[in-house]
Short mmCIF file of C-alpha atoms in Angstrom, two decimals:
data_model
loop_
_atom_site.label_atom_id
_atom_site.label_comp_id
_atom_site.label_asym_id
_atom_site.label_seq_id
_atom_site.Cartn_x
_atom_site.Cartn_y
_atom_site.Cartn_z
CA MET A 202 -10.43 -40.09 40.73
CA GLU A 203 -9.03 -36.96 40.97
CA GLU A 204 -10.82 -35.54 44.55
CA THR A 205 -10.26 -30.94 44.26
CA PRO A 206 -11.03 -29.85 47.45
CA PRO A 207 -11.94 -26.05 48.02
CA PRO A 208 -8.73 -23.85 47.15
CA MET A 209 -6.47 -23.58 50.63
CA GLN A 210 -3.96 -20.15 51.26
CA ALA A 211 -0.80 -20.39 50.37
CA GLY A 212 1.47 -20.77 52.52
CA SER A 213 -1.06 -23.17 54.44
CA LYS A 214 0.83 -25.75 53.76
CA PRO A 215 5.39 -26.03 54.11
CA HIS A 216 5.31 -28.37 50.62
CA LEU A 217 3.42 -26.71 48.85
CA GLU A 218 5.99 -23.39 49.31
CA LYS A 219 8.39 -25.98 47.95
CA LEU A 220 5.93 -26.88 45.24
CA THR A 221 6.23 -23.55 43.79
CA LEU A 222 9.47 -22.31 44.59
CA GLY A 223 8.01 -19.72 46.80
CA VAL A 224 7.01 -17.59 44.81
CA THR A 225 3.72 -17.78 46.63
CA ARG A 226 5.71 -15.05 49.26
CA ILE A 227 7.01 -12.74 46.26
CA LEU A 228 3.07 -12.97 45.06
CA GLU A 229 1.45 -11.58 48.79
CA SER A 230 3.95 -8.78 49.14
CA SER A 231 3.02 -7.58 45.63
CA PRO A 232 1.40 -4.66 45.69
CA GLY A 233 -2.75 -5.35 44.76
CA VAL A 234 -2.57 -8.94 44.46
CA THR A 235 -4.75 -11.15 46.91
CA GLU A 236 -6.90 -14.18 46.88
CA VAL A 237 -3.20 -15.97 45.99
CA SER A 238 -4.89 -19.61 45.97
CA ILE A 239 -3.42 -22.94 44.65
CA ILE A 240 -5.36 -25.74 44.38
CA GLU A 241 -4.51 -28.77 45.83
CA LYS A 242 -4.13 -31.64 44.61
CA LEU A 243 -3.56 -35.45 44.98
CA PRO A 244 -0.51 -37.20 44.16
CA ALA A 245 -1.27 -39.65 41.20
CA GLU A 246 -1.49 -43.62 41.47
CA ARG A 247 2.25 -45.38 39.87
CA HIS A 248 -0.90 -47.98 38.09
CA MET A 249 -1.75 -44.10 36.17
CA ILE A 250 0.76 -43.54 35.31
CA SER A 251 1.77 -46.91 33.98
CA SER A 252 -1.81 -47.09 32.38
CA TRP A 253 -1.30 -43.59 30.57
CA GLU A 254 1.68 -44.62 29.19
CA GLN A 255 0.39 -48.24 27.91
CA LYS A 256 -2.85 -46.56 26.65
CA ASN A 257 -0.45 -43.47 24.55
CA ASN A 258 2.82 -46.25 23.86
CA CYS A 259 4.79 -43.60 25.01
CA VAL A 260 7.37 -43.65 28.08
CA MET A 261 6.49 -40.66 30.16
CA PRO A 262 9.91 -39.05 31.25
CA GLU A 263 11.48 -39.37 34.44
CA ASP A 264 10.98 -35.35 35.58
CA VAL A 265 7.00 -35.54 34.60
CA ARG A 266 6.82 -38.74 35.95
CA ASN A 267 8.08 -37.27 39.79
CA PHE A 268 5.61 -34.41 39.29
CA TYR A 269 2.14 -37.21 38.85
CA LEU A 270 4.05 -38.58 41.57
CA MET A 271 3.88 -35.29 44.04
CA THR A 272 0.81 -34.04 42.80
CA ASN A 273 -1.79 -35.19 39.91
CA GLY A 274 -1.75 -31.99 37.98
CA PHE A 275 -0.78 -27.84 39.29
CA HIS A 276 -3.66 -25.20 39.36
CA MET A 277 -2.51 -21.96 40.83
CA THR A 278 -4.53 -19.20 40.74
CA TRP A 279 -4.28 -15.24 41.70
CA SER A 280 -5.85 -12.06 41.29
CA VAL A 281 -6.17 -8.05 40.86
CA LYS A 282 -7.47 -5.73 43.19
CA LEU A 283 -8.11 -2.59 41.62
CA ASP A 284 -11.12 -0.07 42.98
CA ASP A 285 -12.72 -3.16 44.91
CA HIS A 286 -13.45 -4.84 41.74
CA ILE A 287 -11.21 -8.52 41.98
CA ILE A 288 -10.43 -9.40 38.17
CA PRO A 289 -7.91 -12.83 37.90
CA LEU A 290 -4.50 -12.24 36.90
CA GLY A 291 -2.65 -15.04 37.09
CA SER A 292 -2.43 -18.50 36.42
CA MET A 293 -0.95 -21.70 36.13
CA VAL A 294 -1.72 -24.45 34.88
CA ILE A 295 -0.78 -28.02 34.49
CA ASN A 296 -3.12 -30.90 33.53
CA GLY A 297 -4.12 -33.74 35.98
CA ILE A 298 -2.65 -36.98 33.75
CA SER A 299 -6.30 -37.69 32.85
CA LYS A 300 -6.34 -34.92 30.77
CA LEU A 301 -2.94 -34.91 29.06
CA THR A 302 -4.90 -36.35 26.33
CA GLN A 303 -2.79 -36.55 22.28
CA LEU A 304 -4.15 -33.76 19.69
CA ILE A 305 -5.31 -35.01 16.95
CA GLN A 306 -7.48 -33.10 15.08
CA SER A 307 -10.79 -31.93 15.27
CA SER A 308 -13.43 -34.95 12.80
CA VAL A 309 -16.83 -32.27 12.22
CA TYR A 310 -15.77 -32.52 8.70
CA SER A 311 -15.76 -35.48 6.94
CA LEU A 312 -16.30 -34.48 2.90
CA PRO A 313 -13.02 -36.31 1.10
CA ASN A 314 -12.28 -32.74 -0.19
CA ALA A 315 -11.99 -31.19 2.97
CA PRO A 316 -9.63 -28.64 4.07
CA THR A 317 -7.30 -30.68 7.32
CA LEU A 318 -4.24 -29.88 9.28
CA ALA A 319 -2.18 -31.42 6.54
CA ASP A 320 -3.08 -28.02 4.61
CA LEU A 321 -0.97 -26.10 6.88
CA GLU A 322 2.17 -28.20 6.75
CA ASP A 323 4.67 -28.34 3.24
CA ASP A 324 6.36 -31.07 1.89
CA SER A 325 8.39 -27.97 0.61
CA GLN A 326 9.64 -27.46 3.86
CA GLU A 327 12.28 -30.09 4.87
CA GLY A 328 14.49 -27.55 3.14
CA ASN A 329 14.05 -25.66 5.89
CA GLU A 330 14.96 -28.44 8.11
CA ASP A 331 18.48 -28.48 8.26
CA HIS A 332 19.48 -25.45 9.97
CA GLN A 333 16.42 -24.72 12.16
CA LEU A 334 15.04 -27.09 14.76
CA GLU A 335 12.33 -29.62 13.44
CA LYS A 336 8.96 -28.69 14.38
CA PRO A 337 6.28 -30.62 15.96
CA HIS A 338 4.08 -31.85 12.98
CA PHE A 339 -0.18 -33.58 13.48
CA ASP A 340 0.98 -36.20 12.06
CA CYS A 341 1.92 -39.54 12.97
CA ARG A 342 5.48 -38.34 12.67
CA SER A 343 5.10 -37.02 16.53
CA ALA A 344 2.49 -37.46 19.56
CA ILE A 345 1.95 -34.37 20.75
CA PHE A 346 -0.19 -34.30 24.69
CA GLU A 347 -1.48 -31.24 25.51
CA LEU A 348 0.12 -29.73 29.30
CA ASP A 349 -1.81 -26.51 29.20
CA SER A 350 -4.81 -24.94 27.31
CA CYS A 351 -3.52 -21.83 27.79
CA GLY A 352 -6.93 -20.12 28.77
CA GLY A 353 -8.10 -20.45 24.83
CA ASN A 354 -5.10 -18.83 23.66
CA GLY A 355 -2.85 -21.60 22.85
CA LYS A 356 -1.24 -25.03 24.11
CA VAL A 357 1.65 -25.67 25.92
CA CYS A 358 2.33 -29.45 24.28
CA LEU A 359 4.87 -32.16 25.44
CA VAL A 360 5.53 -33.42 22.39
CA TYR A 361 6.79 -36.72 21.14
CA LYS A 362 9.74 -36.36 18.13
CA ASN A 363 9.68 -38.94 17.36
CA GLY A 364 6.07 -40.18 17.05
CA LYS A 365 5.58 -43.83 18.45
CA PRO A 366 6.49 -45.64 20.66
CA GLY A 367 7.93 -42.55 22.16
CA LEU A 368 10.77 -42.63 24.40
CA ALA A 369 11.58 -39.89 27.10
CA HIS A 370 14.42 -38.56 26.11
CA ASP A 371 12.33 -37.93 22.81
CA THR A 372 10.40 -35.48 24.51
CA GLU A 373 10.96 -31.89 24.44
CA ILE A 374 7.96 -29.00 25.08
CA TRP A 375 7.21 -26.93 21.94
CA PHE A 376 3.92 -24.11 22.42
CA LEU A 377 1.18 -24.31 19.92
CA ASP A 378 -0.05 -20.15 18.90
CA ARG A 379 -3.73 -19.42 18.55
CA ALA A 380 -3.21 -20.05 14.54
CA LEU A 381 -1.55 -23.18 15.01
CA TYR A 382 1.82 -22.18 14.62
CA TRP A 383 4.71 -24.62 16.39
CA HIS A 384 7.64 -22.19 19.03
CA PHE A 385 10.09 -24.14 20.83
CA LEU A 386 9.88 -23.47 24.66
CA THR A 387 12.33 -25.64 26.21
CA ASP A 388 13.78 -29.75 26.16
CA THR A 389 12.30 -30.48 29.52
CA PHE A 390 9.36 -30.23 31.64
CA THR A 391 11.94 -29.22 34.55
CA ALA A 392 12.98 -26.20 32.96
CA TYR A 393 9.79 -25.33 31.50
CA TYR A 394 8.11 -25.75 34.98
CA ARG A 395 11.23 -23.04 35.86
CA LEU A 396 9.90 -21.18 33.31
CA LEU A 397 6.25 -21.32 34.26
CA ILE A 398 6.82 -20.40 37.84
CA THR A 399 8.91 -17.66 37.53
CA HIS A 400 6.98 -15.79 34.68
CA LEU A 401 3.54 -15.72 37.60
CA GLY A 402 0.92 -16.85 34.83
CA LEU A 403 1.03 -13.66 33.63
CA PRO A 404 -1.71 -14.12 30.65
CA GLN A 405 0.05 -14.39 27.76
CA TRP A 406 3.07 -15.02 29.09
CA GLN A 407 4.40 -17.98 26.23
CA TYR A 408 3.83 -15.51 23.63
CA ALA A 409 7.13 -14.01 24.56
CA PHE A 410 8.94 -16.71 22.80
CA THR A 411 6.99 -16.18 19.83
CA SER A 412 8.32 -13.66 16.93
CA TYR A 413 5.61 -11.56 17.59
CA GLY A 414 5.93 -10.97 21.12
CA ILE A 415 3.55 -10.43 24.03
CA SER A 416 0.41 -8.37 23.65
CA PRO A 417 0.44 -4.19 23.93
CA GLN A 418 -1.99 -5.33 27.04
CA ALA A 419 0.08 -8.34 28.19
CA LYS A 420 2.66 -6.08 27.91
CA GLN A 421 1.12 -3.48 30.84
CA TRP A 422 0.90 -6.72 33.55
CA PHE A 423 4.65 -7.13 32.50
CA SER A 424 5.72 -4.03 33.53
CA MET A 425 3.57 -4.29 36.82
CA TYR A 426 4.94 -7.84 38.11
CA LYS A 427 7.66 -8.13 36.58
CA PRO A 428 8.92 -11.64 36.31
CA ILE A 429 11.87 -13.34 37.73
CA THR A 430 13.60 -14.06 33.92
CA TYR A 431 11.83 -11.50 31.86
CA ASN A 432 13.29 -10.32 29.07
CA THR A 433 15.02 -6.45 28.90
CA SER A 434 15.40 -6.53 25.27
CA LEU A 435 11.82 -5.85 24.80
CA LEU A 436 12.03 -2.85 27.34
CA THR A 437 14.83 -1.26 25.34
CA GLU A 438 12.78 -2.19 22.30
CA GLU A 439 11.01 1.34 23.19
CA PRO A 440 13.42 4.36 22.76
CA ASP A 441 13.56 6.91 25.30
CA THR A 442 11.26 9.92 26.10
CA PHE A 443 12.50 13.13 25.58
CA VAL A 444 10.99 15.99 28.14
CA ASN A 445 10.90 19.75 27.61
CA LYS A 446 12.21 20.71 31.36
CA LEU A 447 10.72 24.13 32.62
CA ASP A 448 13.64 25.99 34.92
CA PRO A 449 11.22 28.31 37.02
CA SER A 450 15.24 29.67 38.46
CA LYS A 451 16.33 30.49 34.90
CA VAL A 452 13.09 32.19 33.51
CA PHE A 453 12.41 34.74 36.40
CA LYS A 454 16.69 35.31 36.84
CA SER A 455 17.28 38.69 37.74
CA LYS A 456 20.08 40.72 36.54
CA ASN A 457 22.60 43.20 37.73
CA LYS A 458 21.61 46.08 35.65
CA ILE A 459 18.01 46.41 38.16
CA LEU A 460 20.44 47.24 40.64
CA ILE A 461 21.89 50.08 39.69
CA PRO A 462 18.42 52.05 38.55
CA LYS A 463 18.00 51.14 42.85
CA LYS A 464 20.83 52.62 43.59
CA LYS A 465 19.54 56.22 41.41
CA GLY A 466 16.95 56.08 43.13
CA PRO A 467 18.16 57.21 46.78
CA VAL A 468 20.23 59.47 44.29
CA GLN A 469 17.77 61.16 42.73
CA PRO A 470 15.85 62.04 46.33
CA VAL A 471 19.08 63.09 47.21
CA SER A 472 19.07 65.63 44.35
CA GLY A 473 15.40 66.48 45.37
CA GLN A 474 17.32 67.15 49.30
CA LYS A 475 19.24 69.81 46.99
CA GLY A 476 15.85 70.95 45.52
CA PRO A 477 15.08 73.65 48.26
CA GLY A 478 18.03 74.76 48.35
CA PRO A 479 17.77 76.81 45.01
CA LEU A 480 14.17 77.49 46.46
CA ALA A 481 15.03 80.02 49.22
CA PRO A 482 15.13 82.40 46.68
CA PRO A 483 11.93 81.81 45.91
CA THR A 484 11.08 82.32 49.79
CA SER A 485 13.06 86.15 49.53
CA LYS A 486 10.42 86.25 46.56
CA PRO A 487 7.45 86.40 48.94
CA SER A 488 8.59 89.32 51.20
CA ALA A 489 8.75 91.62 48.18
CA GLY A 490 5.29 90.44 47.24
CA CYS A 491 4.29 91.65 51.90
CA GLY A 492 6.22 95.30 51.10
CA ASN A 493 2.82 96.30 48.19
CA PRO A 494 0.45 96.92 50.87
CA VAL A 495 3.06 99.35 52.16
CA ARG A 496 2.67 100.79 49.49
CA LYS A 497 -1.02 100.90 49.86
CA MET B 201 -2.10 -5.02 -18.44
CA SER B 202 -5.67 -6.50 -19.23
CA ARG B 203 -7.32 -8.82 -16.61
CA VAL B 204 -10.51 -10.27 -16.44
CA VAL B 205 -12.41 -11.02 -13.35
CA VAL B 206 -12.67 -14.83 -13.43
CA PRO B 207 -16.55 -16.08 -11.67
CA CYS B 208 -15.68 -17.98 -8.69
CA HIS B 209 -17.93 -19.23 -5.76
CA VAL B 210 -16.64 -18.71 -2.30
CA LYS B 211 -17.30 -21.49 0.12
CA SER B 212 -17.29 -20.46 3.37
CA THR B 213 -15.22 -20.75 6.05
CA VAL B 214 -13.85 -23.86 7.83
CA ALA B 215 -11.91 -23.88 10.87
CA LEU B 216 -8.62 -26.01 12.20
CA GLN B 217 -8.39 -26.78 15.01
CA VAL B 218 -6.19 -29.45 18.06
CA GLY B 219 -7.90 -31.22 20.43
CA ASP B 220 -11.79 -32.04 20.80
CA MET B 221 -13.84 -29.27 20.02
CA ARG B 222 -16.26 -29.11 22.76
CA THR B 223 -13.38 -28.69 25.46
CA SER B 224 -11.73 -26.19 23.70
CA GLN B 225 -12.69 -23.00 25.02
CA GLY B 226 -11.17 -20.80 22.61
CA ARG B 227 -11.53 -18.97 19.63
CA PRO B 228 -9.64 -20.49 15.93
CA GLY B 229 -6.48 -19.03 14.75
CA VAL B 230 -6.73 -20.13 11.28
CA LEU B 231 -9.18 -20.41 8.62
CA VAL B 232 -9.48 -22.25 5.32
CA VAL B 233 -11.18 -20.23 2.38
CA ASP B 234 -12.36 -22.45 -1.03
CA VAL B 235 -12.82 -20.61 -3.81
CA THR B 236 -14.70 -22.50 -6.89
CA PHE B 237 -15.15 -21.73 -10.46
CA PRO B 238 -17.58 -23.90 -11.19
CA ASN B 239 -19.08 -22.51 -15.17
CA VAL B 240 -15.22 -21.96 -15.93
CA ALA B 241 -12.48 -23.79 -17.91
CA PRO B 242 -8.94 -24.66 -16.16
CA PHE B 243 -7.38 -21.11 -17.21
CA GLU B 244 -4.36 -18.72 -15.94
CA LEU B 245 -4.48 -16.90 -13.29
CA GLN B 246 -2.90 -13.71 -13.53
CA GLU B 247 -3.89 -11.61 -10.63
CA ILE B 248 -5.65 -11.62 -6.98
CA THR B 249 -7.54 -8.84 -5.38
CA PHE B 250 -8.81 -8.43 -1.68
CA LYS B 251 -9.19 -6.47 1.24
CA ASN B 252 -7.98 -7.97 4.07
CA TYR B 253 -9.59 -8.05 7.91
CA TYR B 254 -7.60 -8.77 10.42
CA THR B 255 -5.71 -11.45 8.26
CA ALA B 256 -1.78 -12.11 9.43
CA PHE B 257 -0.72 -14.57 6.93
CA LEU B 258 -2.20 -15.95 4.28
CA SER B 259 -1.10 -19.15 2.45
CA ILE B 260 -2.71 -19.87 -0.87
CA ARG B 261 -3.30 -23.50 -2.08
CA VAL B 262 -3.62 -24.72 -5.58
CA ARG B 263 -5.62 -27.94 -6.96
CA GLN B 264 -4.35 -27.69 -11.40
CA GLN B 265 -5.63 -29.59 -13.37
CA THR B 266 -2.69 -32.80 -14.82
CA LEU B 267 -1.81 -33.70 -18.25
CA MET B 268 -1.44 -37.69 -16.80
CA HIS B 269 -4.52 -39.07 -15.15
CA THR B 270 -3.34 -38.79 -12.18
CA PRO B 271 -5.73 -37.33 -9.65
CA ALA B 272 -5.52 -33.81 -8.97
CA LYS B 273 -3.07 -32.72 -5.76
CA TRP B 274 -3.22 -29.49 -3.48
CA VAL B 275 0.17 -27.52 -4.06
CA THR B 276 1.24 -24.36 -2.52
CA CYS B 277 1.76 -21.19 -4.23
CA LEU B 278 2.41 -19.10 -0.77
CA ARG B 279 3.31 -19.45 1.60
CA ASP B 280 2.91 -17.38 4.70
CA TYR B 281 2.23 -14.30 3.43
CA CYS B 282 2.91 -11.74 5.83
CA LEU B 283 -0.38 -9.42 5.63
CA MET B 284 0.58 -7.08 9.34
CA PRO B 285 3.68 -6.49 10.06
CA ASP B 286 2.86 -6.75 13.65
CA PRO B 287 0.20 -9.21 15.01
CA HIS B 288 -0.84 -7.12 17.84
CA SER B 289 -1.06 -3.83 16.01
CA GLU B 290 -3.76 -2.14 13.59
CA GLU B 291 -0.98 -1.80 10.29
CA GLY B 292 -1.88 -3.44 7.90
CA ALA B 293 -4.94 -4.57 9.10
CA GLN B 294 -7.68 -3.72 6.19
CA GLU B 295 -5.34 -3.06 3.42
CA TYR B 296 -6.88 -4.16 -0.04
CA VAL B 297 -4.27 -6.01 -1.53
CA SER B 298 -2.68 -7.50 -4.12
CA LEU B 299 -1.30 -10.96 -5.57
CA PHE B 300 0.18 -11.02 -8.92
CA LYS B 301 1.72 -14.54 -10.43
CA HIS B 302 4.96 -14.07 -10.40
CA GLN B 303 4.53 -13.76 -6.56
CA MET B 304 3.23 -17.28 -6.88
CA LEU B 305 5.63 -19.98 -5.68
CA CYS B 306 4.80 -22.38 -8.76
CA ASP B 307 2.73 -22.13 -12.26
CA MET B 308 -0.19 -20.83 -11.58
CA ASN B 309 -2.08 -22.80 -14.97
CA ARG B 310 -5.13 -25.10 -14.78
CA ILE B 311 -6.42 -24.46 -11.96
CA LEU B 312 -9.05 -25.75 -10.50
CA GLU B 313 -10.04 -24.36 -7.33
CA LEU B 314 -8.05 -22.16 -4.68
CA ARG B 315 -7.47 -22.42 -1.26
CA LEU B 316 -7.61 -19.27 1.41
CA ILE B 317 -5.24 -20.40 4.66
CA LEU B 318 -5.79 -17.66 6.94
CA ARG B 319 -3.87 -17.42 9.72
CA GLN B 320 -4.14 -14.78 13.02
CA PRO B 321 -2.21 -15.73 15.87
CA SER B 322 -3.05 -12.96 17.83
CA PRO B 323 -5.53 -13.72 21.04
CA LEU B 324 -6.65 -9.50 20.34
CA TRP B 325 -8.87 -9.56 17.42
CA LEU B 326 -11.76 -11.63 17.90
CA SER B 327 -12.74 -12.73 14.35
CA PHE B 328 -10.26 -11.46 11.18
CA SER B 329 -11.66 -12.93 7.35
CA VAL B 330 -11.05 -11.24 3.50
CA GLU B 331 -12.76 -9.75 1.80
CA GLU B 332 -14.20 -9.06 -1.70
CA LEU B 333 -11.77 -11.32 -2.96
CA GLN B 334 -12.12 -10.95 -6.96
CA ILE B 335 -9.72 -13.95 -9.44
CA TYR B 336 -8.21 -12.41 -12.38
CA GLN B 337 -6.92 -14.24 -15.86
CA GLN B 338 -5.00 -12.91 -18.72
CA GLY B 339 -7.17 -10.39 -20.59
CA PRO B 340 -8.35 -10.60 -24.57
CA LYS B 341 -5.65 -9.48 -26.50
CA SER B 342 -8.26 -7.22 -28.87
CA PRO B 343 -6.70 -4.54 -31.46
CA SER B 344 -9.03 -2.14 -30.07
CA LEU B 345 -7.57 -1.95 -26.84
CA ALA B 346 -4.23 -2.26 -27.87
CA PHE B 347 -4.54 1.53 -29.55
CA PRO B 348 -6.70 3.41 -29.85
CA LYS B 349 -9.08 5.04 -32.48
CA TRP B 350 -7.99 8.92 -32.47
CA LEU B 351 -4.58 7.92 -31.92
CA SER B 352 -4.46 5.66 -35.42
CA HIS B 353 -6.27 8.54 -37.36
CA PRO B 354 -3.91 11.99 -37.48
CA VAL B 355 -5.94 15.36 -37.25
CA SER B 356 -5.73 16.98 -40.72
CA ASN B 357 -4.63 20.71 -40.74
CA GLU B 358 -7.55 22.37 -42.83
CA GLN B 359 -9.59 23.51 -40.31
CA PRO B 360 -8.32 25.53 -36.81
CA ALA B 361 -9.37 24.68 -33.18
CA PRO B 362 -12.47 25.50 -32.32
CA ARG B 363 -13.21 28.63 -30.29
CA LEU B 364 -15.47 27.50 -26.73
CA GLU B 365 -18.16 29.28 -25.69
CA GLY B 366 -17.63 31.58 -22.78
CA LEU B 367 -13.76 31.30 -22.70
CA PRO B 368 -11.51 34.15 -22.60
CA ASP B 369 -9.31 34.19 -25.61
CA PRO B 370 -6.54 32.60 -25.12
CA SER B 371 -3.72 35.14 -26.30
CA ARG B 372 -5.00 38.32 -23.72
CA VAL B 373 -4.77 35.43 -20.84
CA SER B 374 -0.91 35.25 -21.79
CA SER B 375 -0.33 38.92 -22.48
CA GLU B 376 -1.97 39.34 -19.13
CA VAL B 377 -0.54 36.92 -17.41
CA GLN B 378 3.10 37.94 -18.59
CA GLN B 379 2.52 41.41 -17.51
CA MET B 380 1.86 40.28 -13.96
CA TRP B 381 4.91 38.45 -13.93
CA ALA B 382 6.93 41.49 -14.71
CA LEU B 383 5.07 43.38 -12.32
CA THR B 384 6.14 40.89 -9.45
CA GLU B 385 9.86 40.93 -10.94
CA MET B 386 9.78 44.51 -10.74
CA ILE B 387 8.65 44.42 -5.96
CA ARG B 388 11.17 42.17 -6.01
CA ALA B 389 14.13 44.20 -7.95
CA ASN B 390 12.77 46.95 -5.20
CA HIS B 391 13.36 45.38 -2.58
CA THR B 392 14.39 47.69 0.19
CA SER B 393 18.18 46.05 2.67
CA THR B 394 16.79 48.52 5.51
CA ARG B 395 16.34 46.09 8.34
CA ILE B 396 14.53 46.18 11.27
CA GLY B 397 16.50 46.78 14.25
CA ARG B 398 15.04 45.21 17.38
CA PHE B 399 13.14 46.48 20.43
CA ASP B 400 15.88 46.42 22.66
CA VAL B 401 17.37 49.02 26.24
CA ASP B 402 20.62 48.68 26.71
CA GLY B 403 21.86 45.79 24.41
CA CYS B 404 20.02 43.64 26.29
CA TYR B 405 15.83 41.71 26.06
CA ASP B 406 15.64 40.39 28.68
CA LEU B 407 11.91 39.82 30.21
CA ASN B 408 12.92 40.93 34.00
CA LEU B 409 13.64 44.55 32.44
CA LEU B 410 10.63 44.81 30.50
CA SER B 411 8.54 43.59 32.91
CA TYR B 412 9.68 45.85 36.13
CA THR B 413 11.58 48.91 35.17
CA CYS B 414 10.61 51.11 33.06
CA PHE B 415 12.16 54.56 32.30
CA CYS B 416 9.68 56.78 31.27
CA PRO B 417 10.32 60.29 31.50
CA SER B 418 6.64 60.67 33.14
CA CYS B 419 7.15 57.25 35.67
CA PRO B 420 8.05 58.81 39.12
CA GLU B 421 10.75 56.79 39.38
#
């Protein structure tokens, strides 16, 4: 059903620029960015949305529905050119309707005492729910659908908080990291879409919303291609580096005392000139020496 | 305190993931290690030791023998214990860890099985695990261990201390050390108070002057 024509260069169609909130121009003007491409997808049919809702027994939120009626999924990538090597860096993905599947545990092990996802949740966590946001559950208490697989570094999920039947106003967007910890992202799909665009699809950008933050490698890319809404507290956490500065003018500064010996220099030649004056009596002595041959 | 190693069997690691594993391209971030005690009666756990290998958070669940005839259930005795303060960096990544009974959330009596849940959220590390896992229980309090023999039998004063071969006389060494100490004190007392003058010209210690100007009488200037 999904026809994926070859990726077309951004800017060729004005509606794609509106879809990406004009971020393609920002990317194309950034240094080193190349191969900005959007995989154009056809709008989803209304019956596709209806069949999804019937199959999963969940009502799709209005903004998600409008998004799919405009385009069935979203995939935008961009790369960086480093010394004739092109490295794919940015990736913004929203799954199409056919890939908006519910997350359940992989039933690989069928042993009765095998570890399950229930081991990750505790009954005594109910005490934490009083002052914390209730996290999604892997059982029937929540209905979880995958919006983005984040390149294997976690999953962005559309979560129906009260399970099935899922109502439109019960949805939230959460990030499930690799260790299956939940991190809240936004209340609505529209807000998440804005976050996705403004973070430029930089690697591991969802980890900025976790307690451990982004990795040092990802922080390098964040510093280079700073997102529009980048959290500046990450940058201020690093202490200011103190660097010793060498001032050559101060080290080799000349003093006034040097002038005094230089002035004495001309004075000494003057005394040297006076020297020939006292030397005049020695000249008379050679004349006395001339008298000696007379005596001979 | 004394402890005794409990013989155990560490099962192979099981990865927990959500979604379709066939299309899942990521590496698992949750590993579960089950520890069983085949030839051991239910015991009271005293200590757990292991060497970490890039595990960021650890949870432990236990299955205990119940007094009633109800089936044994899994209970969490340790939740999200932090092994690496920053999952993205190396601190705590390869440390030796000891967990004691008082750190657990529940009592550790009548242990049948252990389940270690290892979690690493950072995408940087390719693999993570725990190594050299040891489970301990309370050791027996035998009298020989509690009180050494040489304390219970005082040495008699009749026999003098035997002189060791090859070592010098202790009293002579002691007197020589005292003499050296006295010499050190004498040298310290005769410390001179003469100041060592600075090498300066006209009260000015300037690199330029020393470098470019010389006041030797033999110099032409």
